[in-house]
PDB file of C-alpha atoms in Angstrom:
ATOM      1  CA  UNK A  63      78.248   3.242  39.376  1.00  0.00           C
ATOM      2  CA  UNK A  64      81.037   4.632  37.469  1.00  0.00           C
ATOM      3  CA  UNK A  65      80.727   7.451  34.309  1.00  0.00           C
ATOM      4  CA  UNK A  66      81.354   4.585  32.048  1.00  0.00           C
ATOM      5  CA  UNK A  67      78.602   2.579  32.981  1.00  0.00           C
ATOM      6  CA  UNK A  68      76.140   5.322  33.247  1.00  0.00           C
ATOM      7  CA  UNK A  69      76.735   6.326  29.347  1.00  0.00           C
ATOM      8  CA  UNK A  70      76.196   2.755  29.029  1.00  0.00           C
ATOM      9  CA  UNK A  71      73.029   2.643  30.388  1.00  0.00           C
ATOM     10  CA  UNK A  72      71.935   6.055  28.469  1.00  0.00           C
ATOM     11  CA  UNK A  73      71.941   3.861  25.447  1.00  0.00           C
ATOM     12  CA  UNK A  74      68.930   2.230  26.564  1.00  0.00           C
ATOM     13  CA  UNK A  75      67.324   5.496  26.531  1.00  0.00           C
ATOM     14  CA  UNK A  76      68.487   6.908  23.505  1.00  0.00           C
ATOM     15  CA  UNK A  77      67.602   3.484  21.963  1.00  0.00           C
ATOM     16  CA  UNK A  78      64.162   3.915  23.262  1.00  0.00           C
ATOM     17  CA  UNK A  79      64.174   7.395  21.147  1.00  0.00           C
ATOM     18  CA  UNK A  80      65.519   6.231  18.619  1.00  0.00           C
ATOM     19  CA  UNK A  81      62.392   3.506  18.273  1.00  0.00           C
ATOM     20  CA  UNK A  82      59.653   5.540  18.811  1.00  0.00           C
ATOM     21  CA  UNK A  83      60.515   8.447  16.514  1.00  0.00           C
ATOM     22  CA  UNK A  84      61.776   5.771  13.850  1.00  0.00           C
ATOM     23  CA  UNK A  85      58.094   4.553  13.651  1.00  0.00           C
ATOM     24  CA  UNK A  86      56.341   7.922  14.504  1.00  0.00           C
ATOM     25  CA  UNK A  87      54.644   9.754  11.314  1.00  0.00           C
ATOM     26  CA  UNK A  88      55.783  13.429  12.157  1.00  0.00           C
ATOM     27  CA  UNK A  89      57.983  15.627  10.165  1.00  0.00           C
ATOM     28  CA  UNK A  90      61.615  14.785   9.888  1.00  0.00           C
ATOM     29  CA  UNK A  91      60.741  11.754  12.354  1.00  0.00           C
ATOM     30  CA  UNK A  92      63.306   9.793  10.261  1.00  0.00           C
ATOM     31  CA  UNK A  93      66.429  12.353  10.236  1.00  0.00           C
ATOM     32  CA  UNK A  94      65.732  12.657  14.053  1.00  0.00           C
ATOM     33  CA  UNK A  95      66.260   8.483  14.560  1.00  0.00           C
ATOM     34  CA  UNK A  96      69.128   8.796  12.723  1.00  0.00           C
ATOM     35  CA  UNK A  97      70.521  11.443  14.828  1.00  0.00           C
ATOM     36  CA  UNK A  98      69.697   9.720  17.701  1.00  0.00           C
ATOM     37  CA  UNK A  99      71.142   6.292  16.160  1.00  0.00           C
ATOM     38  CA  UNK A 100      74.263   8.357  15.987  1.00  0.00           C
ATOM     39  CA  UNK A 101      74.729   9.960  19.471  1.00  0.00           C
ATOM     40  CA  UNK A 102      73.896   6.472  20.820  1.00  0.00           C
ATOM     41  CA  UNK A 103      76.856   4.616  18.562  1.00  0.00           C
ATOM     42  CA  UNK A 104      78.636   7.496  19.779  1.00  0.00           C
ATOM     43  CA  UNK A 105      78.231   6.540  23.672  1.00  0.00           C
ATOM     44  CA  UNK A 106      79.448   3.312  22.841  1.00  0.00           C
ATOM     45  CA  UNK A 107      82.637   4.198  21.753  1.00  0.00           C
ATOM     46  CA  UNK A 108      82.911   7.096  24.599  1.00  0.00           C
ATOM     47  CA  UNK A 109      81.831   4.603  27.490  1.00  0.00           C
ATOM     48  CA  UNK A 110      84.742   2.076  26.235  1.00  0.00           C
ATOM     49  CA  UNK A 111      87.186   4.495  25.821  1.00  0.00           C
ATOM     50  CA  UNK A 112      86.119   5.946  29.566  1.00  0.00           C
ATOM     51  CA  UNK A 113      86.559   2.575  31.004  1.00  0.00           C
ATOM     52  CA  UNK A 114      89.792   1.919  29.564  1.00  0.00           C
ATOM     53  CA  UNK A 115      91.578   5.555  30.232  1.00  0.00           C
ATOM     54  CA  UNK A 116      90.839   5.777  33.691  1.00  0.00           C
ATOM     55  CA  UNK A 117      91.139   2.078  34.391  1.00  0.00           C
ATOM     56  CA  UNK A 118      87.505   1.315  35.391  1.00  0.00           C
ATOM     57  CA  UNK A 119      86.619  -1.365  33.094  1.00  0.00           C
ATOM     58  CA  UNK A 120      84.020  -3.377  35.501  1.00  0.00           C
ATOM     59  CA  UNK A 121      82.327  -7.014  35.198  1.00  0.00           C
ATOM     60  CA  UNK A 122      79.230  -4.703  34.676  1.00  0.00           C
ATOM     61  CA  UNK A 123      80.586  -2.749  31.989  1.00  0.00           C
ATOM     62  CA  UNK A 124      81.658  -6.159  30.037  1.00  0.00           C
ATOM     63  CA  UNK A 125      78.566  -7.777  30.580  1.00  0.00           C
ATOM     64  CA  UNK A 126      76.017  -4.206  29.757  1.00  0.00           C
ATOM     65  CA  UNK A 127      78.279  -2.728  27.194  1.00  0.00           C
ATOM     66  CA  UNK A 128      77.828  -5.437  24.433  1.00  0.00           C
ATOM     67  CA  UNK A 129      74.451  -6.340  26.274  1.00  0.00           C
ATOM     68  CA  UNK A 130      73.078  -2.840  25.071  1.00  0.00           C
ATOM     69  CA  UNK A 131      74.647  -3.015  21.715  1.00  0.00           C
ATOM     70  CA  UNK A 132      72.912  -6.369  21.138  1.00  0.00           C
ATOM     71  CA  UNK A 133      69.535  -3.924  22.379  1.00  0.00           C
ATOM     72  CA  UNK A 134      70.115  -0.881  20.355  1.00  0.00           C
ATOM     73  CA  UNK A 135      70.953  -2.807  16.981  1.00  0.00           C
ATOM     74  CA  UNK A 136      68.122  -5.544  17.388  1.00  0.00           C
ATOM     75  CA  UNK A 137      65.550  -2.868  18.242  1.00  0.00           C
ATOM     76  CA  UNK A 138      66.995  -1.018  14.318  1.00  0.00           C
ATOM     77  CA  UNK A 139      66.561  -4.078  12.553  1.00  0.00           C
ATOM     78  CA  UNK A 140      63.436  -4.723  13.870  1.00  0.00           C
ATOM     79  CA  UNK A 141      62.112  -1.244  13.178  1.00  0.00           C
ATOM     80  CA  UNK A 142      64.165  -1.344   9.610  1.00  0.00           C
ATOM     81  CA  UNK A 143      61.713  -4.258   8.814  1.00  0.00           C
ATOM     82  CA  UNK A 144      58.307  -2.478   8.773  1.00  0.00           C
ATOM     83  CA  UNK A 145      59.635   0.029   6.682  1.00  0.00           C
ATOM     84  CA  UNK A 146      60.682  -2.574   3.940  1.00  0.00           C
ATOM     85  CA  UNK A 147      64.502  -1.799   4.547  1.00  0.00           C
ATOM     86  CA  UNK A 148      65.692  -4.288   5.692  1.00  0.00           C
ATOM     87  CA  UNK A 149      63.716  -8.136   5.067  1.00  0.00           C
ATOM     88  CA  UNK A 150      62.647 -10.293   7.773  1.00  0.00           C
ATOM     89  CA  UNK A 151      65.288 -12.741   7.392  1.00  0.00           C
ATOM     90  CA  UNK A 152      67.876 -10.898   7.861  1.00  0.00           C
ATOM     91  CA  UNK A 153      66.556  -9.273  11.093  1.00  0.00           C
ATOM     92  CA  UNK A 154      65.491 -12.478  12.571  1.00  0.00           C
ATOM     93  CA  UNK A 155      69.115 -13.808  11.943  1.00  0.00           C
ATOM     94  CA  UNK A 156      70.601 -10.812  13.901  1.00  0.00           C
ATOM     95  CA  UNK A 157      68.363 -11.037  16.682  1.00  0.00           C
ATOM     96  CA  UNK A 158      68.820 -14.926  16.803  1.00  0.00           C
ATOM     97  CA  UNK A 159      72.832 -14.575  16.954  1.00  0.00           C
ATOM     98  CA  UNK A 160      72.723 -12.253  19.436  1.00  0.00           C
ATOM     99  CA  UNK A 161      70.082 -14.102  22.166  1.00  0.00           C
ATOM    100  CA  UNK A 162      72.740 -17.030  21.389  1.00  0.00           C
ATOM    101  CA  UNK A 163      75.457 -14.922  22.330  1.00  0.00           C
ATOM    102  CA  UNK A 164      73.457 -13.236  25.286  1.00  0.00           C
ATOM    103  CA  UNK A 165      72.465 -17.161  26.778  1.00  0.00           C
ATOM    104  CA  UNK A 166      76.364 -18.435  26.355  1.00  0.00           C
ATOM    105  CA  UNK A 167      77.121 -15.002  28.559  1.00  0.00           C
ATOM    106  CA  UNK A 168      74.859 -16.060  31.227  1.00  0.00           C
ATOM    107  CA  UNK A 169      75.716 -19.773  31.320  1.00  0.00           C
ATOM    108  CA  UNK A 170      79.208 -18.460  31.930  1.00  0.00           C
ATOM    109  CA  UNK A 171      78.173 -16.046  34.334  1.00  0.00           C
ATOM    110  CA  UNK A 172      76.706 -19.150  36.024  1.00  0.00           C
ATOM    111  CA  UNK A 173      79.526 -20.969  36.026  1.00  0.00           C
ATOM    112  CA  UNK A 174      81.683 -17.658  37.606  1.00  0.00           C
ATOM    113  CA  UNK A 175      83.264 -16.840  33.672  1.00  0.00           C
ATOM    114  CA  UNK A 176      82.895 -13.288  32.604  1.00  0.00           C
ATOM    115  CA  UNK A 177      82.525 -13.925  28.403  1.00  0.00           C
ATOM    116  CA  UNK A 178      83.902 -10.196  27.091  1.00  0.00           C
ATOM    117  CA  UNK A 179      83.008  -9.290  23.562  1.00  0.00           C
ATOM    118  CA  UNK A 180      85.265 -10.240  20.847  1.00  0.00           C
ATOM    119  CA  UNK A 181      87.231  -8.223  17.760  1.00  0.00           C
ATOM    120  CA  UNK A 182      85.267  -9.983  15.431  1.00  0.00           C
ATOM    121  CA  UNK A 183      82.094  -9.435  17.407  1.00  0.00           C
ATOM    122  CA  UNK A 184      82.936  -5.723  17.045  1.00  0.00           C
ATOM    123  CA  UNK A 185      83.734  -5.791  13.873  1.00  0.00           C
ATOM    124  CA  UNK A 186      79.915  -7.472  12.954  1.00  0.00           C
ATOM    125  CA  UNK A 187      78.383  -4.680  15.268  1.00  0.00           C
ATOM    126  CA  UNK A 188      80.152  -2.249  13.449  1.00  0.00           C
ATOM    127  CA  UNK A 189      79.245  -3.725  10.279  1.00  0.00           C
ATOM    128  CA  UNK A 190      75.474  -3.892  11.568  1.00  0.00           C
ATOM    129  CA  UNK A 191      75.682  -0.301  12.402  1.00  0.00           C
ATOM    130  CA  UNK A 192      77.102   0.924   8.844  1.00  0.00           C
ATOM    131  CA  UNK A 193      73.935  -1.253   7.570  1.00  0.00           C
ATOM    132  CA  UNK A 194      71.426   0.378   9.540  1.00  0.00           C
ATOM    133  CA  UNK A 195      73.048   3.991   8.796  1.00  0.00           C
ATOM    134  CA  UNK A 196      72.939   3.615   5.317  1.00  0.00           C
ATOM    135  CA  UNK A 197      69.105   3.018   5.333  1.00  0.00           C
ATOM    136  CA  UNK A 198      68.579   5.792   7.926  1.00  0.00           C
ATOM    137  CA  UNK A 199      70.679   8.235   5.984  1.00  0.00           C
ATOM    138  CA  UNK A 200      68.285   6.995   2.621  1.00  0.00           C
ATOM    139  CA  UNK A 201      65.176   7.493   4.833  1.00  0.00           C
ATOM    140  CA  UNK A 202      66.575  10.622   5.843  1.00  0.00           C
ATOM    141  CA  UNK A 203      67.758  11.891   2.125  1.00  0.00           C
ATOM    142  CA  UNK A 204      64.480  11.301   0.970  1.00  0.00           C
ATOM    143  CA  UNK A 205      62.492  13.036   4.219  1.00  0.00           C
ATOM    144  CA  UNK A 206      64.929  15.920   3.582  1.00  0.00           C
ATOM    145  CA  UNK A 207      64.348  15.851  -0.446  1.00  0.00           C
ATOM    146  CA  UNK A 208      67.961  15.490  -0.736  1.00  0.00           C
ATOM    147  CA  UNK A 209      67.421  13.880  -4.162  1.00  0.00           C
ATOM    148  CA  UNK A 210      65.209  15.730  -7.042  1.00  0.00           C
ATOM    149  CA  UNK A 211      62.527  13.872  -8.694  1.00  0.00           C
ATOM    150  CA  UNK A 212      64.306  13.465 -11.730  1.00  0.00           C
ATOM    151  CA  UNK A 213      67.382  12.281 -10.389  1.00  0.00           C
ATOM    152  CA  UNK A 214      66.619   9.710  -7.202  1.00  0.00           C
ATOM    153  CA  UNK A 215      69.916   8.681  -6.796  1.00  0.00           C
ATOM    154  CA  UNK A 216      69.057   7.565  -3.069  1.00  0.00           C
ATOM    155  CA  UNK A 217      66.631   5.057  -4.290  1.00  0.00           C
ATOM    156  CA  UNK A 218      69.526   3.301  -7.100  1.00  0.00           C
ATOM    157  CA  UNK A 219      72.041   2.660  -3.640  1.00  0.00           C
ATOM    158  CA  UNK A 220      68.616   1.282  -1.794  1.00  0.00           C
ATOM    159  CA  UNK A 221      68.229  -0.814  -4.592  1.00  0.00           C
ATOM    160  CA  UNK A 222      72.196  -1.847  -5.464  1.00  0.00           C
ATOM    161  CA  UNK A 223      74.429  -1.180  -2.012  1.00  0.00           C
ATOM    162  CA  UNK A 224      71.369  -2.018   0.340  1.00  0.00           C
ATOM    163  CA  UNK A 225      70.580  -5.707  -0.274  1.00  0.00           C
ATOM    164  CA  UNK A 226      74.466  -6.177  -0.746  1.00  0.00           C
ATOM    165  CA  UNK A 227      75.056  -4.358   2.675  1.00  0.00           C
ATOM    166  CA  UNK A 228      72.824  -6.648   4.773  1.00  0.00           C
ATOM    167  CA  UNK A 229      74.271 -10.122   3.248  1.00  0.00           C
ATOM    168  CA  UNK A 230      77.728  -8.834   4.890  1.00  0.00           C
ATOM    169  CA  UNK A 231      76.365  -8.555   7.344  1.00  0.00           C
ATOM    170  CA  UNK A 232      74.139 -11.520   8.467  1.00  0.00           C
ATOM    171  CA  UNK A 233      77.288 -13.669   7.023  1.00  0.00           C
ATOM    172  CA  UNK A 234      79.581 -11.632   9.316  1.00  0.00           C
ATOM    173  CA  UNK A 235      76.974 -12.147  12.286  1.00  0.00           C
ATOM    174  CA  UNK A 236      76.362 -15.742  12.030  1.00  0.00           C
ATOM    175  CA  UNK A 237      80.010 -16.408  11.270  1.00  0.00           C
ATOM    176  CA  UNK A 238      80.885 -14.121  14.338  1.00  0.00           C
ATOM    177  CA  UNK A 239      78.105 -16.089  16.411  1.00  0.00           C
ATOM    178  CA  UNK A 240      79.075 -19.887  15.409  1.00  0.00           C
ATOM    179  CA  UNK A 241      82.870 -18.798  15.762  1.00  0.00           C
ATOM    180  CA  UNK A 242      82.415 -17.725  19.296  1.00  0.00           C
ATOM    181  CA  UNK A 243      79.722 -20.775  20.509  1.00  0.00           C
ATOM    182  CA  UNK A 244      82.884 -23.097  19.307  1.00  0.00           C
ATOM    183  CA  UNK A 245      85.607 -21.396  21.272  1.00  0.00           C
ATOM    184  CA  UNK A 246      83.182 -21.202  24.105  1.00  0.00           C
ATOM    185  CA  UNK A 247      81.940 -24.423  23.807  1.00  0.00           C
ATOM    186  CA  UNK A 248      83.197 -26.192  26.804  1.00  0.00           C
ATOM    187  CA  UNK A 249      80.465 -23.818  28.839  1.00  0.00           C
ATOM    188  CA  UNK A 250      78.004 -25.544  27.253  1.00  0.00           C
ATOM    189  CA  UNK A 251      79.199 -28.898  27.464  1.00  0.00           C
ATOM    190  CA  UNK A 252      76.546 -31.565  28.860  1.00  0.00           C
ATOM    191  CA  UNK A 253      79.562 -32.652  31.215  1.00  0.00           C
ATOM    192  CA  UNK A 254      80.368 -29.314  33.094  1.00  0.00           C
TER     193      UNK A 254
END
């Protein structure tokens, strides 16, 4: 298994992290899931740019890489939702996209196709990402007592920027989603 790969598969880990201390009551819990949020985006542009300098990009690496995204943001969501951050909805529509996305992946892998992510698909993960930064940075401004009680600026953007925030990005996620299931579609097909 190649470096590339193996930072890939450290996201699981980190993602694990991320999860429990997200939803653990201890002091600074929240700053530390954001930190750990961070390193873990980080890995996922390292383990692509890896791949692609030293000319290792693998079948693995195309199937894992946005495999583990689809992990690491669906586990945020989820553990957003709790926490009143992000609603229900919105989480359930991320999640659903990407087990759509996930089954296409292994019908092609069936079939011998390799499905690699998208621009657009990286463009909705990187639009998931912001989302679930800008809550974790709020959580984390207010764990920190970034924000005095007199002026709680943190919880006007919660209350204005957050709700607009996640609409981009379910629309960018189920438009991403239904865009690829149509050029893909033929994988699918009842004939094939």
């Amino acid at each position: 298994m190649n470096w590339a790969n193996r930072i890939t598969l450290s996201r699981l880990g980190l993602t694990v992290l991320f999860v429990i201390a997200l939803n653990s009551s201890w002091q600074y819990a929240r700053t530390t899931a954001l930190v750990i949020f961070l390193i873990a985006g980080l890995t996922d542009f390292i383990d692509g740019e890896i791949a692609r300098r030293y000319g290792i990009v693998t079948n693995f690496g195309k199937l894992m890489d946005p495999l583990v995204d689809k992990i690491m943001v669906a586990a945020a969501f989820i553990s957003l939702v709790p926490l009143k951050a992000v609603p229900a909805w919105a989480a359930t529509a991320v999640v659903a996209r990407d087990f759509l996305i996930t089954g296409l992946r292994l019908m092609a892998t069936a079939k011998g196709r390799i499905l690699p992510a998208e621009s657009l698909g990286k463009q909705k993960t990187s639009w998931q990402v912001i989302t679930v930064i800008f809550f974790l940075g709020l959580f984390s401004a207010s764990e920190l007592r970034f924000a005095s009680e007199e002026s709680i600026w943190w919880l006007r953007a919660w209350n204005q920027a957050g709700p607009i925030l996640v609409w981009i990005t379910v629309a960018l996620t189920l438009y991403s989603g239904i865009g690829y299931v149509w050029r893909n579609r033929e994988i699918i097909s009842p004939d094939q």
